[in-house]
XYZ file of C-alpha atoms in Angstrom:
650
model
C 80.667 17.467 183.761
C 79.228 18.320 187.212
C 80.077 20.939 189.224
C 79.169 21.032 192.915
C 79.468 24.640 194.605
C 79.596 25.387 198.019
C 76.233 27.045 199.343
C 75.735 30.856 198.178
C 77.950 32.993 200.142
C 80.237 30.440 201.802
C 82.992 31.457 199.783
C 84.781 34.816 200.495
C 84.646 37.773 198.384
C 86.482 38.173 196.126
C 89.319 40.910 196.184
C 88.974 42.508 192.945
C 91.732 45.164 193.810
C 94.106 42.775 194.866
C 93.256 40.034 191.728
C 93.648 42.897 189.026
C 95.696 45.396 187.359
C 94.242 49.061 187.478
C 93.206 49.100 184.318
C 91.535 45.321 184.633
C 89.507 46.329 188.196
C 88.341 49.812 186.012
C 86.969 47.689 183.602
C 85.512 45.204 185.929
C 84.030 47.596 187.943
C 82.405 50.078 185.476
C 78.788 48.563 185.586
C 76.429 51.335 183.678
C 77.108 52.642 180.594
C 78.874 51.520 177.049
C 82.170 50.345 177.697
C 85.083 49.835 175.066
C 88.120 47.803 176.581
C 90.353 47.942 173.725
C 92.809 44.931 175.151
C 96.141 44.558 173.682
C 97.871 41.048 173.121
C 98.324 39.099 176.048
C 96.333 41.528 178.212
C 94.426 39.218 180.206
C 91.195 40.071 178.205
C 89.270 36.601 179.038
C 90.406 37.153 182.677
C 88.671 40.559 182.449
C 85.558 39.410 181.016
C 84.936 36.233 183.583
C 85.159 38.720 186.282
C 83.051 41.346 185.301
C 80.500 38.231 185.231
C 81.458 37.534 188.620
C 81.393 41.027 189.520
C 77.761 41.779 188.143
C 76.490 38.753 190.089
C 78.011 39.809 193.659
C 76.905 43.269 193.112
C 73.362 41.718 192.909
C 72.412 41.666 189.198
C 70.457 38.945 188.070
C 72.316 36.598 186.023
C 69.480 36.421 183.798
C 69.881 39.723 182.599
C 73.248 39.112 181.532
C 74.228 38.281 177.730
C 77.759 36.934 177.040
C 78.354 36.900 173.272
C 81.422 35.125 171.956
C 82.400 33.868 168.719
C 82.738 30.220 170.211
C 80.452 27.929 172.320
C 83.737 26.708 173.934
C 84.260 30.016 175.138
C 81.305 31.295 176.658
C 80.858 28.089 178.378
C 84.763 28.573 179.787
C 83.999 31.894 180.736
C 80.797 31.347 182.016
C 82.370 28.183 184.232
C 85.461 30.040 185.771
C 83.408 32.607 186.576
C 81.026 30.279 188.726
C 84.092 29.069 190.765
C 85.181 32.614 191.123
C 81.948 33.280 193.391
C 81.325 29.640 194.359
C 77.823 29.859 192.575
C 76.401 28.078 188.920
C 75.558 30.722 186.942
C 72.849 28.767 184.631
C 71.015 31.816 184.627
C 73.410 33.704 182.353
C 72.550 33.515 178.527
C 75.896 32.833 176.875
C 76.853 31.453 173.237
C 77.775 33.040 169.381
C 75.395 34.912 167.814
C 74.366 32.216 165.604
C 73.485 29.945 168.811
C 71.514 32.687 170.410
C 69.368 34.101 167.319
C 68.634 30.196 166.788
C 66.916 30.279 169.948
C 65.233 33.867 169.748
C 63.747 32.298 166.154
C 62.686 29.382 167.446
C 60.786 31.479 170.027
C 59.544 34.252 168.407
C 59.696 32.814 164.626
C 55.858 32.751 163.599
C 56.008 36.716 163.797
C 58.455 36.468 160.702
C 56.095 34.166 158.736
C 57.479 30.585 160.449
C 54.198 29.439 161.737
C 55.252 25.504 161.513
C 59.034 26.453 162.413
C 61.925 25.765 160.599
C 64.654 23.516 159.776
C 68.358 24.998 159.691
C 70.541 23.518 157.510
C 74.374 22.065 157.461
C 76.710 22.584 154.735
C 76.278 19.102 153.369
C 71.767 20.121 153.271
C 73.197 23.615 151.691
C 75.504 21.802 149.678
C 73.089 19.506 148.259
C 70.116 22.187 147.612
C 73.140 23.897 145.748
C 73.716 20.991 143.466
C 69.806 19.904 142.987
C 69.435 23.919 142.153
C 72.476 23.749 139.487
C 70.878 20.869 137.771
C 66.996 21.573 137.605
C 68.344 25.238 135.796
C 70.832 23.497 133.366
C 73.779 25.122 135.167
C 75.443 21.819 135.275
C 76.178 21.722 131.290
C 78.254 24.973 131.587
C 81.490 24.712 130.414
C 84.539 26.318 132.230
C 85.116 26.530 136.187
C 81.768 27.363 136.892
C 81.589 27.253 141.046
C 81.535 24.297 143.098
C 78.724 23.508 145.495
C 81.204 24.421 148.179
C 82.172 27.761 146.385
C 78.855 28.527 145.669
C 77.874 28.578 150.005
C 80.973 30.333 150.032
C 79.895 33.023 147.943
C 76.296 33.355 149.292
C 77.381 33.623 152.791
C 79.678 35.983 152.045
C 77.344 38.327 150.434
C 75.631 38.522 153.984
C 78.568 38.891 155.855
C 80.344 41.193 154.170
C 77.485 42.945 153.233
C 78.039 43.522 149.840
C 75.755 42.890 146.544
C 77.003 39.724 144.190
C 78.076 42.330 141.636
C 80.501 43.764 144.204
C 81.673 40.333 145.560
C 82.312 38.970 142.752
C 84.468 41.818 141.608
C 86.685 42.123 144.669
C 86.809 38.540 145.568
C 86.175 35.854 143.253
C 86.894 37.696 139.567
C 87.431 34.124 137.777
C 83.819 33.532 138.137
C 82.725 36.793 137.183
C 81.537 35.667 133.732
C 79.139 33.762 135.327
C 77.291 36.390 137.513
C 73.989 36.064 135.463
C 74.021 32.385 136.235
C 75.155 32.798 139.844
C 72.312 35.898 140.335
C 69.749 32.808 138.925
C 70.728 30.290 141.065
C 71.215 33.087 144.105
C 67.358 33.777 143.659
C 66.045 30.370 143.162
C 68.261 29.351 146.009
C 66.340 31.981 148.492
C 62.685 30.976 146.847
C 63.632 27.247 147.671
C 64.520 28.033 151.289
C 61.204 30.187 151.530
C 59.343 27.415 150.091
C 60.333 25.055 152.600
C 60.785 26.659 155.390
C 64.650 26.263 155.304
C 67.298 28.430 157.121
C 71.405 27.816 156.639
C 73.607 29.252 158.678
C 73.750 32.928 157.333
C 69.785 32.921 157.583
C 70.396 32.869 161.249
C 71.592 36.344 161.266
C 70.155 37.938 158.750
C 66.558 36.490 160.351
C 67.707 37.553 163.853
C 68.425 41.373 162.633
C 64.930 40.905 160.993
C 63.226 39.970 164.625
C 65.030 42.755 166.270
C 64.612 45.179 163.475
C 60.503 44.869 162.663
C 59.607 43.382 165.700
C 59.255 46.776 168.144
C 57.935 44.660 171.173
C 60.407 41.391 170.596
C 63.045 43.691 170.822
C 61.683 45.825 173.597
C 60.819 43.012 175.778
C 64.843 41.212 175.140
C 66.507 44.305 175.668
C 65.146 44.816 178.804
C 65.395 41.087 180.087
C 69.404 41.245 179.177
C 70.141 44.980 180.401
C 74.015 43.578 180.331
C 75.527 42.603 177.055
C 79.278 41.721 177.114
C 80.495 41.376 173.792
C 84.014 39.141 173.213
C 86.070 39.709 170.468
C 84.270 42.732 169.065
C 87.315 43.684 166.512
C 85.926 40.283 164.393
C 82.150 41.129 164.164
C 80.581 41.986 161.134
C 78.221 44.675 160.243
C 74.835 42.231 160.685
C 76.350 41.510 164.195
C 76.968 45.352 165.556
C 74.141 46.164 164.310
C 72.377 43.595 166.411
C 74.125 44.567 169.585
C 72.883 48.127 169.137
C 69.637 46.601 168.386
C 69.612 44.976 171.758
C 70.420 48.052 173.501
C 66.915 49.431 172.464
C 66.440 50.388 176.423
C 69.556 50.864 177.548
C 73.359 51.547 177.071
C 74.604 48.941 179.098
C 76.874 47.201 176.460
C 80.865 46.315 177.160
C 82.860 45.520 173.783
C 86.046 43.452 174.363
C 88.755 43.437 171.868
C 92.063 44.901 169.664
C 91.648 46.814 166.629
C 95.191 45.872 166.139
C 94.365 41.695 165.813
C 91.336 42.725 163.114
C 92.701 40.662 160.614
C 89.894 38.562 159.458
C 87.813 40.711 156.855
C 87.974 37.622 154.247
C 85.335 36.515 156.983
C 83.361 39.674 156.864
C 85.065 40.757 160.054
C 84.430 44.568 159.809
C 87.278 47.069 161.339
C 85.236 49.805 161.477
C 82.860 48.496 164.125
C 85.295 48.607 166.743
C 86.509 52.275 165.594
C 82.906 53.501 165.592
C 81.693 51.612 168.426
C 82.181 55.060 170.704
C 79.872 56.809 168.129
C 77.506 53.794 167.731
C 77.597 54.715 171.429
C 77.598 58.076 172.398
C 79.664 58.565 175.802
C 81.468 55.231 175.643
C 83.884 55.102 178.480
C 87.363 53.673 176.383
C 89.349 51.409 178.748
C 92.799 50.247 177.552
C 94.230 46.607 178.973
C 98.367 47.352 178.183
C 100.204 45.162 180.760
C 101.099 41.828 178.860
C 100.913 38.625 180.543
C 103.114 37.325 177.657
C 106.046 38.290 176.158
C 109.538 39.841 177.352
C 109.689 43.549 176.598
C 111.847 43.500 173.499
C 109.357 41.146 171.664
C 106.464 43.719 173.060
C 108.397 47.195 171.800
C 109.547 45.564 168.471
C 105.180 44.815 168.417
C 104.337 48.437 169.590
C 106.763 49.829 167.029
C 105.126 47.742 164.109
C 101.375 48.798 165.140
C 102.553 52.413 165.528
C 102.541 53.040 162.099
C 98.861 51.963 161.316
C 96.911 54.681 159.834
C 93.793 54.419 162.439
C 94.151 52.554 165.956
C 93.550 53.318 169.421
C 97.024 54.633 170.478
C 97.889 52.004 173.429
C 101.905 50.139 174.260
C 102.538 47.300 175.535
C 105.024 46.732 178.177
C 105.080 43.780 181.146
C 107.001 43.379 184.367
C 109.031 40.632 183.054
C 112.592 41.533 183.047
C 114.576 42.235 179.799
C 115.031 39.289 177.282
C 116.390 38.469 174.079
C 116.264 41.434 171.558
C 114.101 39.937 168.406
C 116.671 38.709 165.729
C 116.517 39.859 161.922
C 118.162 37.115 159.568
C 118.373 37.616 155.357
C 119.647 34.502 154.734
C 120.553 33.692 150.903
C 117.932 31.916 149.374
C 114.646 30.149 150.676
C 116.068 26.826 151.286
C 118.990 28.629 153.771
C 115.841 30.709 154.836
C 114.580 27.293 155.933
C 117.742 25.222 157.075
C 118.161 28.251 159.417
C 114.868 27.523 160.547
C 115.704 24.134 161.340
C 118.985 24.676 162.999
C 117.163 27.173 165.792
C 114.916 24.718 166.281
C 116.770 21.915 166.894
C 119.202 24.070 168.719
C 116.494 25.598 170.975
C 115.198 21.795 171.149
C 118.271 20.935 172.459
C 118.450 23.681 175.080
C 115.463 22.168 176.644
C 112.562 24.430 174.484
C 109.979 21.287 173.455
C 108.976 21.031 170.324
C 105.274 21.897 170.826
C 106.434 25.360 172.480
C 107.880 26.537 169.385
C 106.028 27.437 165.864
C 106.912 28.847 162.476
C 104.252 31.606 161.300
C 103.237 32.864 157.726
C 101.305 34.998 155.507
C 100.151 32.394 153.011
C 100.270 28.276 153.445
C 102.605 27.721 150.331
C 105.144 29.746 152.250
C 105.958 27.292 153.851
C 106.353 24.814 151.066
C 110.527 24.109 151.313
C 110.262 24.464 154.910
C 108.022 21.082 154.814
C 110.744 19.457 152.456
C 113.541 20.293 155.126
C 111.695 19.407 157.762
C 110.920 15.598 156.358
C 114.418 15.576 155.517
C 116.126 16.597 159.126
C 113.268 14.006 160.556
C 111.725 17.122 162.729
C 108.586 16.314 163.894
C 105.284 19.083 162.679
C 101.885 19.511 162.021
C 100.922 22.391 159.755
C 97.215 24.787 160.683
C 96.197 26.649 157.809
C 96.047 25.950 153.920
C 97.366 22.091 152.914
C 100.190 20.230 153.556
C 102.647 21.087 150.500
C 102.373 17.198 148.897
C 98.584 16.870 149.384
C 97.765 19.708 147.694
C 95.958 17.814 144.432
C 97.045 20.798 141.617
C 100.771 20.203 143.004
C 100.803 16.251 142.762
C 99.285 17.245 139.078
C 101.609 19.236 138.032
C 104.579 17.217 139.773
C 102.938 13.729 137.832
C 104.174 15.385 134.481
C 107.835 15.205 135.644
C 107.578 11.984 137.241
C 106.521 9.989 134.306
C 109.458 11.463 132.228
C 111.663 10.723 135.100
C 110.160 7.266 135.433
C 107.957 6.347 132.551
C 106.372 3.424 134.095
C 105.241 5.067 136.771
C 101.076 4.318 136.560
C 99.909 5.909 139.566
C 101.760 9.336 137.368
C 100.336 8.263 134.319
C 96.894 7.599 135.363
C 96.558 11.210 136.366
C 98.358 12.722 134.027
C 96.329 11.102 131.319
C 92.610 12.122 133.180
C 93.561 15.572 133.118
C 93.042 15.410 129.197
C 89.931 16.498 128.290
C 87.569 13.013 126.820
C 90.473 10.392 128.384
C 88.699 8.659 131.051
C 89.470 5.549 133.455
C 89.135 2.584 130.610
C 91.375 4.719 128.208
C 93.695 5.762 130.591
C 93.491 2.187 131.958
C 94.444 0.714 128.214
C 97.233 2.595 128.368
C 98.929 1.334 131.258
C 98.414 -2.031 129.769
C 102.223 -0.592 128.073
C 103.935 -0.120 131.204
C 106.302 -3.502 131.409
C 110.253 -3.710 131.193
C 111.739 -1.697 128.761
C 109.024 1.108 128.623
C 110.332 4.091 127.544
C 109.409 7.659 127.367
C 109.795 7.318 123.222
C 107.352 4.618 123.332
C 105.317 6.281 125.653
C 104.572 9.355 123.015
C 104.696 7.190 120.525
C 101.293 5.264 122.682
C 99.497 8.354 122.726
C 100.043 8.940 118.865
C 97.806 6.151 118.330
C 95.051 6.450 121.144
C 91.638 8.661 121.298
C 91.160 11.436 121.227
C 94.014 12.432 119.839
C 93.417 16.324 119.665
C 93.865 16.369 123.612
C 96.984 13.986 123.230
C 98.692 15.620 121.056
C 99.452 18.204 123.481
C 100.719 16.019 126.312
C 102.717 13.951 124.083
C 104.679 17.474 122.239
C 104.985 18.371 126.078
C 106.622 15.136 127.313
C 109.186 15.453 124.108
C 110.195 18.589 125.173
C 110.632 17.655 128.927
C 113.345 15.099 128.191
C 115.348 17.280 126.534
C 118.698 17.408 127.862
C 119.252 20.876 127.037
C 116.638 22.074 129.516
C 117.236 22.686 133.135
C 114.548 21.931 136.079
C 113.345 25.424 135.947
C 112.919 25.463 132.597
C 110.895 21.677 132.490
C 108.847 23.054 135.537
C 108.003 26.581 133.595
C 107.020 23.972 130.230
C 104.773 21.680 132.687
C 103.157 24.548 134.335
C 102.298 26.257 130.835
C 100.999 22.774 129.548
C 98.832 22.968 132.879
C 97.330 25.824 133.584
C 94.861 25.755 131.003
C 93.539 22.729 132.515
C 93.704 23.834 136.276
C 91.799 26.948 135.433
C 88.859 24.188 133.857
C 89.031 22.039 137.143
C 89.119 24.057 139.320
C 87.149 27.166 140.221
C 89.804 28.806 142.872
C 91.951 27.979 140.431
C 93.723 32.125 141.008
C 94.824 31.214 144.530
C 96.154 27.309 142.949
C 98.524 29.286 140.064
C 100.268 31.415 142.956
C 101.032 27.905 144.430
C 102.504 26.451 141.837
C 104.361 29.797 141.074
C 106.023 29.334 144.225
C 106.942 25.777 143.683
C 109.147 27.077 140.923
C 111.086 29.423 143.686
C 111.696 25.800 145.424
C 112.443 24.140 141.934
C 115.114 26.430 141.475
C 117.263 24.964 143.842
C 117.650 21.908 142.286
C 119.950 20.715 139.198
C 118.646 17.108 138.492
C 115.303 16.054 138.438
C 115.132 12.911 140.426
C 116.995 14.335 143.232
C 114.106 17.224 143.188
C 111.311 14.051 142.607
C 113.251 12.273 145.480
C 113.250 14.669 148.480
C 109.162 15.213 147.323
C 108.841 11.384 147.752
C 110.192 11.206 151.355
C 107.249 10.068 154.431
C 104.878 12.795 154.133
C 104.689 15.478 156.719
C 101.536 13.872 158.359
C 103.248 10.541 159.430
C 105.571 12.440 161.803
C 103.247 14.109 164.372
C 100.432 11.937 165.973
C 98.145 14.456 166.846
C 95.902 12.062 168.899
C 98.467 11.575 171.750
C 98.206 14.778 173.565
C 102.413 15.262 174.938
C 103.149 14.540 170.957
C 106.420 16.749 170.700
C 105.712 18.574 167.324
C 106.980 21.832 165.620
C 103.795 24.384 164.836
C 103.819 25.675 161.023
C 100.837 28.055 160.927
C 99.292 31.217 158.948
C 99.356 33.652 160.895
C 95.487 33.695 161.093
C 95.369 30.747 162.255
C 97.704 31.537 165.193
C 95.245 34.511 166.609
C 95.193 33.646 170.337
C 97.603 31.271 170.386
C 101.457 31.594 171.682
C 104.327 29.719 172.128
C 108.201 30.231 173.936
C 109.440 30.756 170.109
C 108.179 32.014 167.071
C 109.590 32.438 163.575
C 108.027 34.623 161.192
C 109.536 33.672 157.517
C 109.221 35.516 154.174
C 109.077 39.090 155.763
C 109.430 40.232 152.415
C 107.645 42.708 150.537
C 105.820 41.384 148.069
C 105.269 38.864 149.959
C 104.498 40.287 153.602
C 102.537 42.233 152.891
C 101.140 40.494 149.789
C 101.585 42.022 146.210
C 97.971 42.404 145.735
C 97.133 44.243 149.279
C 99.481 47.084 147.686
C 96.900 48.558 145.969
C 94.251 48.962 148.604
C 94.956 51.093 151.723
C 92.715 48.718 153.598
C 93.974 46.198 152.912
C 97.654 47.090 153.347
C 96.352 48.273 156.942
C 95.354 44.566 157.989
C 98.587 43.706 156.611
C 99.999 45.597 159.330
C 98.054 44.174 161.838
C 98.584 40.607 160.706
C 102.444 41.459 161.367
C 101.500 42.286 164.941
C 99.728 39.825 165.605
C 102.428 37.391 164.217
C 105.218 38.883 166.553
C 103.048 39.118 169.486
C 102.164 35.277 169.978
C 105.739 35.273 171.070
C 106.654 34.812 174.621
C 110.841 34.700 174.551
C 112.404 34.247 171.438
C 111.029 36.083 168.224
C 113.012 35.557 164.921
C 112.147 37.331 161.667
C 113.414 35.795 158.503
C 113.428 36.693 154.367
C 115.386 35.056 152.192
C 117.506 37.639 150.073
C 117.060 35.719 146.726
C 113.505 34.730 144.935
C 112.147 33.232 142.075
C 109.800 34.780 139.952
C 108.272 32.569 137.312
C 108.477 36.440 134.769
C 111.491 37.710 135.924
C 113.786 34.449 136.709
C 115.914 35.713 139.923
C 115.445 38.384 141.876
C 116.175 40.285 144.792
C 113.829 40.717 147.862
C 113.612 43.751 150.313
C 111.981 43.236 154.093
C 108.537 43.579 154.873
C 108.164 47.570 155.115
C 106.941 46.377 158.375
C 110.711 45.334 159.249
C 112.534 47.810 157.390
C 110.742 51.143 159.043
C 111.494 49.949 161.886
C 114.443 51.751 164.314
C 117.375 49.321 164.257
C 117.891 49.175 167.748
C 115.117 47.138 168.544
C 116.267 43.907 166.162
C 119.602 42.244 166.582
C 120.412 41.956 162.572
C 122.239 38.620 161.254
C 123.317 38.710 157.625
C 124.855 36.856 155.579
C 127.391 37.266 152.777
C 124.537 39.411 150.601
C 124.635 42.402 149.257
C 123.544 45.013 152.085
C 120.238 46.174 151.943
């Protein structure tokens, strides 16, 4: 798209004073020096940042010596634009882009000092993915038995090594401990993975870092000569950089001290990225004599949604003390609701919705957050069911998740035994049954085709060690006696064993199906449960192409992180479940809990509803009782309006 400006200085100057809030125009306005604006939710933090640009410019810096590092293309290139209409003047000049983009073009520049003397080619993740696999079968790695890592999984793990700094030994431990009997084999395939690369002259997409710390770090005159071209760095987002990425930024402040950090170390919430939390703490020691600027007036949300946020952050263990307040008069007080179970959790859901739907809210203004994507697993049922419109960001849609439709084949064949679409995957889950076996078998499936027949089928086929198992299984599943818990528990103990051999994320697939049994246990007859699973899926509700599509949000809270909407329901504010069982045991990683909470109740601009259902499933236990998120439950009670239902008082 072309822009055409007026000529330089036609425009009038801008009134900085008059365009910003105190605490903005400081910001704006400090040129020299480090600079941490810590800039709370809905702070106006992009606004800040395009113009400071502007600002620099009309105080007569050259835009060439300005670096704008964001963590999207789309972004600089937004920033970099509104700032250009802001002082009627393209600002071409200004090097703007991720830190990927821009060490790309430092390498390309400067890449013979690191040994690229004929350049390089960087590759995608299908070129990673394929090196991966070519690498797995030249070293026999492809014969191991067991979930030994994908292609995808193995990137996955290599890049996270970088980013997170950490050794394999380390990773493996904290993050992926189902593959940790096959760290000799990764370590092999990690080394002849970096020889290939070196061989060839290949980067991926990690390399692009690591090789741009490299340049800056044992180059002494490349990094000399960029700091001083770019004696302004402006970095966005700084609570979400790793430790490769601060480093750089100190790196490029060899000459000078001119750096300003934007972001929240409340909204640091993405260390499964690498994202570190301590760069933004540290930043003011990275860089002695930082001047720490807080952005606190919210653009956003009414006051009780921003105390209720303030309140939830103030109990972090390590923050920069800051509250939120607007100029928006008083609104809605943030409701608590402990409905009975998870299917009233979600019917409730449903009924705001449609009721705030009906009071003129669209559809598309309103979202449902949560910690993890199966959360939202019955929601999606009663959803299809009331015919409400949604599209879901984050994790899978509940029925095209392929370890659910497993699982779920195993009751629908007993439920319908000729069923072949069931059958066929049932059957090619057994170890040595493949497409012409499992193919023979539905040669069976006419009139009159019975479960008994069915087990009596596999009695006679090959290989009849890994039949056996299936067939004692599908006996037991048509017992009257049992109910659907009970057939659900049987299927998911027949299953596991093979979900942990197919796939190699297989931890994160059992706490799925766990949670279908809290859904399960709703249900008293099997077809009805097969039925309301069966209905149009999800996807066939929401055209996403058409851009004034009315559809509901569901989204994990992660990826909601600079989003926001006129209503917002956070659901399973449980503990245990927000925050997560396993964040319990590391202070850490509690902490980010915290955070995500915030962040979850600050992408609300009206209406903010909290939800946990009082009654759970647990696949050991059977029933249980849930408590609220500490997060909730510390909290004074005057700033939630609490709605409870005929349950036991917590």
């Amino acid at each position: 798209m072309t822009h055409i400006f007026p000529a330089i200085g036609a425009g009038p100057r801008i009134d900085y004073q008059q365009d910003l809030n105190p605490a903005q125009y400081e910001a704006v306005t400090t040129q020299e020096g480090p600079v941490l604006v810590i800039a709370g939710a809905g702070s106006g933090k992009t606004r800040t940042l395009v113009y400071r640009l502007a600002y620099l410019v009309e105080q007569g810096v050259d835009p060439g010596s300005i670096l704008l590092l964001t963590f999207t293309r789309k972004a600089s290139q937004e920033m970099l634009n509104r700032a250009a209409h802001l002082i009627h003047q393209p600002l071409g000049q200004v090097m703007g882009g991720t830190f990927h983009g821009i060490c790309y073009q430092w390498l390309r520049r400067y890449g013979a000092r690191l040994g690229y003397t004929d350049g390089f080619t960087v590759m995608d993740r299908a070129d990673q993915g394929d090196l991966l696999n070519m690498l797995k079968e030249r070293l026999g790695l492809k014969k191991i038995e067991g979930p030994f890592p994908r292609k995808e999984t193995l990137a996955e793990i290599l890049g996270a090594t970088v980013n997170k700094d950490l050794s394999l030994e380390d990773l493996l431990y904290r993050d992926y401990p189902q593959v940790v009997p096959h760290q000799a084999d990764l370590l092999q395939i990690g080394l002849a993975y970096q020889e290939e690369k070196r061989r060839h002259a290949l980067l991926d997409y990690d390399d692009l870092l690591l090789e741009g710390r490299r340049l800056l770090r044992e180059e002494e005159e490349v990094r000399r000569r960029l700091s001083e071209q770019f004696r302004f760095l402006m970095v966005d987002e700084y609570q979400d950089t790793n430790r490769l990425q601060a480093e750089m930024v100190r790196l490029l402040a060899y000459t000078h001290d001119n750096v300003m950090a934007v972001g929240d170390d409340s909204q640091s919430i993405y260390s499964f990225r690498g994202a570190n939390f301590r760069n933004i703490m540290d930043f003011p020691t990275l860089f002695p004599g930082t001047r720490v600027i807080k952005l606190e007036e919210n653009y956003r949300s009414t006051q009780p949604i921003l105390d209720l946020a303030n309140e939830i952050i103030a109990g972090a263990r390590e923050k920069y003390t800051k509250c939120l307040f607007t100029r928006k008069g008083d609104g809605l007080k943030p409701r608590l609701f402990r409905p009975a179970s998870e299917n009233e959790q979600s019917q409730l859901v449903v009924a705001q919705v449609q009721d705030l739907h009906e009071r003129g809210t669209p559809l598309n203004k309103m979202a449902v957050l949560f910690r993890a994507a199966f959360h939202s697993f019955d929601l999606e049922i009663e959803l299809v069911r009331q015919g409400v419109p949604f599209m879901k960001f984050g994790g899978f849609k509940f029925m095209e998740s392929a370890h659910i439709k497993d699982l779920l084949a195993h009751l629908r064949v007993v439920a319908n035994p000729r069923d072949a679409m069931s059958w066929n995957r049932v059957l090619l889950l057994v170890p040595g049954v493949g497409k012409q076996t499992a193919k023979k078998f539905q040669g069976n499936l006419k009139e009159g085709f019975t479960l008994e027949k069915a087990v009596a089928a596999l009695g006679k086929m090959r290989p009849q060690a890994g039949l056996k198992p299936l067939a004692e299984l599908l006996v037991s599943l048509q017992n009257p006696g049992q109910t659907l818990v009970s057939r659900m528990n049987l299927a998911l103990a027949y299953y596991e064993p093979l979900l942990t051999q197919r796939y190699d994320d297989y931890p994160k697939r059992v706490r799925d199906l766990e949670h279908l049994l809290t859904i399960t246990a709703r249900y008293k007859e099997l077809r009805s449960f097969l039925n309301d699973l069966s209905l149009d899926p999800p996807s066939s509700l929401a055209d996403v192409s058409h851009p004034t599509h009315d559809f509901l949000t569901l989204s994990t809270i992660h990826s909601a992180k600079g989003l926001e909407w006129d209503a917002v329901f956070i659901i399973w504010a449980a503990e245990g479940r927000f925050p997560a069982f396993y964040s319990l045991e590391k202070e850490e990683e509690l902490e980010e809990e915290r955070r995500l909470m915030y962040v979850a109740a600050t992408r609300a601009r009206r209406y903010l509803a909290v939800l946990f259902p009082a009654v759970g499933y647990n696949r050991q236990l059977g029933m249980t009782y849930n408590s609220p998120s500490r997060f909730i439950a510390d909290l004074p009670p005057k700033l939630l309006e609490t709605w409870r239902t005929e349950v036991e008082e917590w």
